[in-house]
Short mmCIF file of N, CA and C in Angstrom, two decimals:
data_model
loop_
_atom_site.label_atom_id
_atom_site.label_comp_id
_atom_site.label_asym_id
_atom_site.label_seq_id
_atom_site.Cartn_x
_atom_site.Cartn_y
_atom_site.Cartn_z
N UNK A 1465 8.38 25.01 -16.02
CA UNK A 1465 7.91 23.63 -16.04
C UNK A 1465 8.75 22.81 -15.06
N UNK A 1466 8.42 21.97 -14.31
CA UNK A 1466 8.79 21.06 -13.17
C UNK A 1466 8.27 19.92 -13.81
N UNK A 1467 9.58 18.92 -13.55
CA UNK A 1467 8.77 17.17 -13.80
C UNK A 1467 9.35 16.65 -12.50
N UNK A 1468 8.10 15.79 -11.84
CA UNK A 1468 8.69 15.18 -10.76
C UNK A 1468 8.70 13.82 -10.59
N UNK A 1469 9.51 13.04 -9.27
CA UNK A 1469 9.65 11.15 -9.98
C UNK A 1469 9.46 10.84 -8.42
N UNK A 1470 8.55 10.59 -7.62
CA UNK A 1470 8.39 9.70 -6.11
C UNK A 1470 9.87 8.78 -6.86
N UNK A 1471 10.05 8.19 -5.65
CA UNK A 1471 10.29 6.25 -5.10
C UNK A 1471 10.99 6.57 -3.91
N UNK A 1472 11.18 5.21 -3.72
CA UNK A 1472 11.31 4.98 -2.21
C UNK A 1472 9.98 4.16 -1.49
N UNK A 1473 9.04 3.89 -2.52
CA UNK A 1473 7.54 3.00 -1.73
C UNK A 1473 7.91 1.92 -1.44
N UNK A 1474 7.36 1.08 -0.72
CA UNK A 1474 7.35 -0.27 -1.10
C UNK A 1474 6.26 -1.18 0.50
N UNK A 1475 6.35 -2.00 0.89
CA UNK A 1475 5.92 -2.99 1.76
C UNK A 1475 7.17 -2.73 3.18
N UNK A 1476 6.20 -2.28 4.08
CA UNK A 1476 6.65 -2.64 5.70
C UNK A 1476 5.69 -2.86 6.56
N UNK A 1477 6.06 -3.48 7.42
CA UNK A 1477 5.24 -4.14 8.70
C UNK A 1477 5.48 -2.48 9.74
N UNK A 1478 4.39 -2.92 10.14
CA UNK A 1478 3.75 -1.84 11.06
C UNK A 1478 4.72 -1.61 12.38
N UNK A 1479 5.14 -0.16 12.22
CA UNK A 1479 5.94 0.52 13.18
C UNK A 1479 7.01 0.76 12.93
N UNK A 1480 7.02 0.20 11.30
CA UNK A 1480 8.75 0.09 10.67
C UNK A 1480 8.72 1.81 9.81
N UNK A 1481 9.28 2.13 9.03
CA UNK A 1481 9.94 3.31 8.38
C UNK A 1481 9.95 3.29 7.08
N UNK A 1482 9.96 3.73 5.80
CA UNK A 1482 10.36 3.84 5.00
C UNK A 1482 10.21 5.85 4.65
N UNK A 1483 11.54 6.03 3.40
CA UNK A 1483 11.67 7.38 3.17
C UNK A 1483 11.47 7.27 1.84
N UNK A 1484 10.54 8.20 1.76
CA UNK A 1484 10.12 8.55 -0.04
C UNK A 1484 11.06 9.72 -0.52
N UNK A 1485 11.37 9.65 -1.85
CA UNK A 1485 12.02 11.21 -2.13
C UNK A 1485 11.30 11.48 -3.79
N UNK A 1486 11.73 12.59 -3.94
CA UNK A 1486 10.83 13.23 -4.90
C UNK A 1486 12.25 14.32 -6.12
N UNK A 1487 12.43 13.42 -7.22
CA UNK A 1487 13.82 14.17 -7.58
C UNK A 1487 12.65 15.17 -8.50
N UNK A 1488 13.06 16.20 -8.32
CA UNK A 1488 12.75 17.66 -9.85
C UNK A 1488 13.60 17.32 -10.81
N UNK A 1489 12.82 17.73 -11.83
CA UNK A 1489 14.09 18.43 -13.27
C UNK A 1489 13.77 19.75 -13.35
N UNK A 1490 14.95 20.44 -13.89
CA UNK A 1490 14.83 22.00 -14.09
C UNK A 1490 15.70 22.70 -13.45
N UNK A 1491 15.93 23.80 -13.51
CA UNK A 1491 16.88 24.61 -12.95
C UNK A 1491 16.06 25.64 -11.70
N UNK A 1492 14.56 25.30 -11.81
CA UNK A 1492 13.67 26.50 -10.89
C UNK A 1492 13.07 25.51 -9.80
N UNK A 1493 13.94 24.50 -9.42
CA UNK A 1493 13.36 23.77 -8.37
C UNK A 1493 13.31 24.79 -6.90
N UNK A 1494 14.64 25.25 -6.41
CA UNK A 1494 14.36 26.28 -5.51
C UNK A 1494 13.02 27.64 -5.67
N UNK A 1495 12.39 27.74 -6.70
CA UNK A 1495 11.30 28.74 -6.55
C UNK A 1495 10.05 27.98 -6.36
N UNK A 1496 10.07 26.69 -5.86
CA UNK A 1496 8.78 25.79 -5.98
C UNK A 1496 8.68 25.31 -4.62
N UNK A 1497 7.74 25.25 -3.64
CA UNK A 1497 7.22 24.79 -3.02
C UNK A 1497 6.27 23.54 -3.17
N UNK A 1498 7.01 22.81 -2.28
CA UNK A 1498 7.02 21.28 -2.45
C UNK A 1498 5.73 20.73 -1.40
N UNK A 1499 4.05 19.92 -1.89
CA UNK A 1499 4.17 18.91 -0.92
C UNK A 1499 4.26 17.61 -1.03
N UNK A 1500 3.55 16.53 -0.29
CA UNK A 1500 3.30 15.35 -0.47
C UNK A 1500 1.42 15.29 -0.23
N UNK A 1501 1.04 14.23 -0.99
CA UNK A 1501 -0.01 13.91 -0.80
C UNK A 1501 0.00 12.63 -0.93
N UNK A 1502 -1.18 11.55 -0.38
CA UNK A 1502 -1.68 10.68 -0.66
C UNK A 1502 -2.52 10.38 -1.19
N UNK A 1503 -3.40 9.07 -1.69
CA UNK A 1503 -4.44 8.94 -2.11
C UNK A 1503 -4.38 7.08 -1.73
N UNK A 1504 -5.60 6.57 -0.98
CA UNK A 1504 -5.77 5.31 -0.58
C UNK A 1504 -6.74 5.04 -1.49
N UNK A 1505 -6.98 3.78 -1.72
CA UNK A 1505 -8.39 2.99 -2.10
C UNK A 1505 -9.56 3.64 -1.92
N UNK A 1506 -10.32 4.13 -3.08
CA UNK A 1506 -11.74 4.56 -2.66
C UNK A 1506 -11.69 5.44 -1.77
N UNK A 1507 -10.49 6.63 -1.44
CA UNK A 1507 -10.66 7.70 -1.06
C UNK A 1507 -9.89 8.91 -1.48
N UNK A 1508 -10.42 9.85 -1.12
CA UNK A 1508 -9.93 11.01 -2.18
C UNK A 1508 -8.19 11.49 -1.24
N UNK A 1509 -7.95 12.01 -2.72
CA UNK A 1509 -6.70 12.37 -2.38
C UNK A 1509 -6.46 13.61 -0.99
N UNK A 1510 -5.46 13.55 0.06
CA UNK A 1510 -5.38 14.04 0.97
C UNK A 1510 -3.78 14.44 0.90
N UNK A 1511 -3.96 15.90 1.50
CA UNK A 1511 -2.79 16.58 1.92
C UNK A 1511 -1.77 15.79 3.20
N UNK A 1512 -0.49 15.90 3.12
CA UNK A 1512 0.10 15.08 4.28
C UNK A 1512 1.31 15.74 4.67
N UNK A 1513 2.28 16.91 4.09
CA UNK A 1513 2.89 17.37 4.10
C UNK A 1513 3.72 18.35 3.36
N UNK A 1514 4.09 19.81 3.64
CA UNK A 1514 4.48 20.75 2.87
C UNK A 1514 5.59 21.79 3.40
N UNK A 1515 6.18 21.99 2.35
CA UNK A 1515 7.51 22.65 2.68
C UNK A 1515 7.54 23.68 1.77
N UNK A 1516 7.91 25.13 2.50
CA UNK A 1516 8.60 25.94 0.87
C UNK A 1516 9.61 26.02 0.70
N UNK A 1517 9.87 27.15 0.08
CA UNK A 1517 10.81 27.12 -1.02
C UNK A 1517 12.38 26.95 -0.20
N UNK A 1518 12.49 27.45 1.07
CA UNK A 1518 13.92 27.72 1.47
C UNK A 1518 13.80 26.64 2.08
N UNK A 1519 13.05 25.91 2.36
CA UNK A 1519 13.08 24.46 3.16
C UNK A 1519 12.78 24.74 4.70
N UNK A 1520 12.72 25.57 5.49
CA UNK A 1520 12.40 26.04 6.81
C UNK A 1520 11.34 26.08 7.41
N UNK A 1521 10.16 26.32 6.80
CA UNK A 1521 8.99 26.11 7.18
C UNK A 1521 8.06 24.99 6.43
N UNK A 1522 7.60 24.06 7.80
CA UNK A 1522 6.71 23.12 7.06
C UNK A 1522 5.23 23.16 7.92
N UNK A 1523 4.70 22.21 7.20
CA UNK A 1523 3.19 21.74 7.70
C UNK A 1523 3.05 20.40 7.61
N UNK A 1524 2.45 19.82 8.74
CA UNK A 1524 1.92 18.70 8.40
C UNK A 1524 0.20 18.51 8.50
N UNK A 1525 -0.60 17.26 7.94
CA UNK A 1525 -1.24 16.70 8.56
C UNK A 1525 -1.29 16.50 10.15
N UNK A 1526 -2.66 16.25 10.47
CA UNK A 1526 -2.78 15.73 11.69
C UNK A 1526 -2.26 14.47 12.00
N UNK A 1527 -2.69 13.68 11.04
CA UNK A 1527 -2.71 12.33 11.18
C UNK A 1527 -1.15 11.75 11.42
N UNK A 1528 -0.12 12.89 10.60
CA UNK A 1528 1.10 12.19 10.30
C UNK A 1528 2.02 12.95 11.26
N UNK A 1529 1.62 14.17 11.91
CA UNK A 1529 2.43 14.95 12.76
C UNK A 1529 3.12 14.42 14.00
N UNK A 1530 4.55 14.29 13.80
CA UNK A 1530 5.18 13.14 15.18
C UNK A 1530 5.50 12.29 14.50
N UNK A 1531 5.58 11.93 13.41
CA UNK A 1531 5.74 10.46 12.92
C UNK A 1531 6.71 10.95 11.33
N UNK A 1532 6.09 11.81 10.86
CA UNK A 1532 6.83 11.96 8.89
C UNK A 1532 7.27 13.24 9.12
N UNK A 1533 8.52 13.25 8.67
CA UNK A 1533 9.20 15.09 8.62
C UNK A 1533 9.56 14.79 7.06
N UNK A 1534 9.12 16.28 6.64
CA UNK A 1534 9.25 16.96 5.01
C UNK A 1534 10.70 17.26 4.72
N UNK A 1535 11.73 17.20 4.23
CA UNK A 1535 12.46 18.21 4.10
C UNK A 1535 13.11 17.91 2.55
N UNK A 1536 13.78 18.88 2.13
CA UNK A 1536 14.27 19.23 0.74
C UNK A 1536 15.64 19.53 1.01
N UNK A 1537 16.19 19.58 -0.44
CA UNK A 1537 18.11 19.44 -0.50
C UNK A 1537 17.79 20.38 -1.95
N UNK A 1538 18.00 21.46 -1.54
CA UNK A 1538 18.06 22.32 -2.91
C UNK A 1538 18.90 21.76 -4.28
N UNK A 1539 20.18 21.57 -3.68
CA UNK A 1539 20.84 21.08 -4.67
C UNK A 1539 21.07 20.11 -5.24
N UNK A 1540 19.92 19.17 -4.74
CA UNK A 1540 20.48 17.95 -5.63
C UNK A 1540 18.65 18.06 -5.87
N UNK A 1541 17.92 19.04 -5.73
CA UNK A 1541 16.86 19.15 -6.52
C UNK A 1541 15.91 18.13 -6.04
N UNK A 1542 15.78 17.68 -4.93
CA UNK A 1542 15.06 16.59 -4.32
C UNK A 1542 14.20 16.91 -2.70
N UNK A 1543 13.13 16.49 -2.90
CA UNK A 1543 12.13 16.72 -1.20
C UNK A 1543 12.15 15.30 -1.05
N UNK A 1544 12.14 15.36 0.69
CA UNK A 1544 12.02 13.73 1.31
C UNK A 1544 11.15 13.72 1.77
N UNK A 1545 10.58 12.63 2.09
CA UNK A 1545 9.55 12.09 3.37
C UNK A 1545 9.91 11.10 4.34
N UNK A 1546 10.45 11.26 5.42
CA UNK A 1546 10.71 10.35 6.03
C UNK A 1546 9.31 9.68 7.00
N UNK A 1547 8.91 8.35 6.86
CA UNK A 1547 8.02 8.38 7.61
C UNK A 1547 8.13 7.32 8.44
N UNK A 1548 7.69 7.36 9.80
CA UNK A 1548 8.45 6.49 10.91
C UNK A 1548 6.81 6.08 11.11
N UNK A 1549 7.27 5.00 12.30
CA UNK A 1549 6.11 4.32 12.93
C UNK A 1549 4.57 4.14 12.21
N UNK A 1550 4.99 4.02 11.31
CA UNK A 1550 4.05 3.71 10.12
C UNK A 1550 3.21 2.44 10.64
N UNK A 1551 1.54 2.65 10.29
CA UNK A 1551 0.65 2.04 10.71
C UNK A 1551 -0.60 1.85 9.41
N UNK A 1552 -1.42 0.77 9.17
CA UNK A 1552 -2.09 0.61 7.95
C UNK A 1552 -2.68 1.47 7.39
N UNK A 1553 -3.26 2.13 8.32
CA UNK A 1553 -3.86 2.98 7.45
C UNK A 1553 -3.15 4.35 7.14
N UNK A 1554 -1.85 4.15 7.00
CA UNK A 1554 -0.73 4.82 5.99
C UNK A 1554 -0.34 4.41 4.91
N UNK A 1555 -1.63 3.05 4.53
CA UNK A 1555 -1.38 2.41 3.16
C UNK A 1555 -1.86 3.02 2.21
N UNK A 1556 -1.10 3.36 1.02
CA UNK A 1556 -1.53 4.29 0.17
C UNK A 1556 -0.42 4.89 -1.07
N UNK A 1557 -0.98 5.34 -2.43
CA UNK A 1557 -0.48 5.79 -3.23
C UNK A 1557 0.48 7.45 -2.99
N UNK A 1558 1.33 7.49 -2.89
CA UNK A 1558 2.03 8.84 -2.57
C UNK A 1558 2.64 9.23 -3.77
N UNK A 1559 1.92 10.53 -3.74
CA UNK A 1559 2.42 11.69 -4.82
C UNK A 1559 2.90 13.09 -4.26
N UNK A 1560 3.85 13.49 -4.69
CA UNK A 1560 4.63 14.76 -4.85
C UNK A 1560 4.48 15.46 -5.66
N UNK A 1561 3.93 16.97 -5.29
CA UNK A 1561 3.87 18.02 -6.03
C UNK A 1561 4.46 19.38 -5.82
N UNK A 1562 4.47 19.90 -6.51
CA UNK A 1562 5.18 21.35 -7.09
C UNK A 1562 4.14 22.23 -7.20
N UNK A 1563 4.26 23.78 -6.77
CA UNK A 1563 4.08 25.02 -6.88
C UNK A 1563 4.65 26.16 -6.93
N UNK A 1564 5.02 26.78 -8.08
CA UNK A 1564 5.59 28.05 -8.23
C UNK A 1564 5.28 29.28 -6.80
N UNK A 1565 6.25 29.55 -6.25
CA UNK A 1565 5.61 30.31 -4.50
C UNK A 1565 6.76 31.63 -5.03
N UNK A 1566 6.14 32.80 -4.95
CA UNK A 1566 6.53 34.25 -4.89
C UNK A 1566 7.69 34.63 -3.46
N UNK A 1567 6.56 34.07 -2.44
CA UNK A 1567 7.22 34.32 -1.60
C UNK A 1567 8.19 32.78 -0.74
N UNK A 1568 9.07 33.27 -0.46
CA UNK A 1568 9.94 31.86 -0.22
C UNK A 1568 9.76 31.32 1.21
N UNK A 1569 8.69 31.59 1.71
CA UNK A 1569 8.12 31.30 3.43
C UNK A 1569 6.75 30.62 3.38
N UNK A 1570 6.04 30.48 2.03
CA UNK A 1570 4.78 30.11 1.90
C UNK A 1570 5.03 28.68 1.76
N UNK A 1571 3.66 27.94 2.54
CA UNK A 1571 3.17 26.46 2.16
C UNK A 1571 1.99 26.29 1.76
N UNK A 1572 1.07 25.38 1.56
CA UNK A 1572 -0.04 25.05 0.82
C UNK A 1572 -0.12 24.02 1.44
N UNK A 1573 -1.65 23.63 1.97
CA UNK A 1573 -2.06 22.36 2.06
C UNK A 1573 -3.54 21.78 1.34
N UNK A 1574 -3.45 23.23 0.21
CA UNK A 1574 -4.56 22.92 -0.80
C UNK A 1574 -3.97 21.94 -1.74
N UNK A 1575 -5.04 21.16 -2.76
CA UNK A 1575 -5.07 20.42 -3.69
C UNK A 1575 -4.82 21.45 -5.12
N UNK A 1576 -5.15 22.27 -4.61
CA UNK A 1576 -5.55 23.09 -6.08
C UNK A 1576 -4.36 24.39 -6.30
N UNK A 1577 -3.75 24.48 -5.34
CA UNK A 1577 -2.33 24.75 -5.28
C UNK A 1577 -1.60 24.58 -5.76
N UNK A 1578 -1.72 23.87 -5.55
CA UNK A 1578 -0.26 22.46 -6.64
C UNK A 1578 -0.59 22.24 -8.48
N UNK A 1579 0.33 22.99 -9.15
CA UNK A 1579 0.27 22.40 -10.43
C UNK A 1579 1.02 21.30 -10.91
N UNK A 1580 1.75 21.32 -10.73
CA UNK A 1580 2.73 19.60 -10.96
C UNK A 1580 2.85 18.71 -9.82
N UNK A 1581 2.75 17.18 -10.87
CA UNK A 1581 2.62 16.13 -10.12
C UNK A 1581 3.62 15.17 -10.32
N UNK A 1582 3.68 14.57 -9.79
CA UNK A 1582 4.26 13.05 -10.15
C UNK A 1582 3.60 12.16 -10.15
N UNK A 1583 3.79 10.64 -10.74
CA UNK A 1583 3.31 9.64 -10.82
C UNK A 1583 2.80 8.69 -9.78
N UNK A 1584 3.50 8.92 -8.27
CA UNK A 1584 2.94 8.35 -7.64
C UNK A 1584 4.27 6.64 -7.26
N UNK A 1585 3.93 6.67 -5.65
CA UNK A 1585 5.10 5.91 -5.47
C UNK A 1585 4.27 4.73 -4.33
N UNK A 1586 3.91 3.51 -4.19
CA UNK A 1586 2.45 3.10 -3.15
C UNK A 1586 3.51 2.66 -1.95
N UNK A 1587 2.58 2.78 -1.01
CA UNK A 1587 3.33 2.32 0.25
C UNK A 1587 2.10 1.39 0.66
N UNK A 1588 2.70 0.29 1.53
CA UNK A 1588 1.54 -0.59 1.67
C UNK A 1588 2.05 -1.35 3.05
N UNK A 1589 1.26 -0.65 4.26
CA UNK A 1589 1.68 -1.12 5.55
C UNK A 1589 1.11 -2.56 6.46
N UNK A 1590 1.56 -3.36 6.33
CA UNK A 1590 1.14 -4.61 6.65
C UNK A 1590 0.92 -5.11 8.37
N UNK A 1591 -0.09 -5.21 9.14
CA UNK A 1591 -0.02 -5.13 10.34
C UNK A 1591 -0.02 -6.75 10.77
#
């Protein structure tokens, strides 16, 4: 079992930065492959970034590639999002999820991948 907690959301003007992080509980955070997703107003939730288990290999979105890097801190049990040059339509609810991964090189940029969630952290980019 994995429980996970976004923050780090909040209000910036366009081109500015903010970093989301995503703390785990549990002792099996290193066997979980981590991503991020979003979800905006009246649209369905979308993949945006993924990392596994050793933290070395990621994926992004199109949309966000050049702009948000994924990365994780095993030991303090936490994945980041750093996301730069942020533009409106990066306005949106961000959630972090968890997947149990066998192998420690795998990512996911499925929805259905992911069994644990978090609550969700909104970012809201003001132009």
């Amino acid at each position: 079992q994995v429980q996970l907690a976004e923050s780090g959301g909040g209000l910036v003007q366009a081109g500015g930065s903010l970093r989301l992080s995503c703390a785990a509980s549990g002792r099996t955070f290193s066997s979980v492959a981590v991503g991020w997703f979003r979800q905006a107003p009246g649209k369905e939730r979308e993949f945006i970034a993924g990392i596994n288990r050793r933290g070395a290999g990621t994926t992004y979105a199109d949309s966000v590639k050049g702009r948000f890097t994924i990365s994780r801190d095993n030991a303090e049990n936490t994945v980041y999002l750093q996301m730069n040059s942020l533009k409106p339509e990066d306005t949106a609810t961000y959630y972090c999820a968890a997947r149990f991964a066998i192998s420690p090189y795998s990512t996911s940029n499925a929805y259905n991948d992911y069994a644990y969630w978090g609550q969700g952290t909104q970012v809201a980019v003001a132009s």
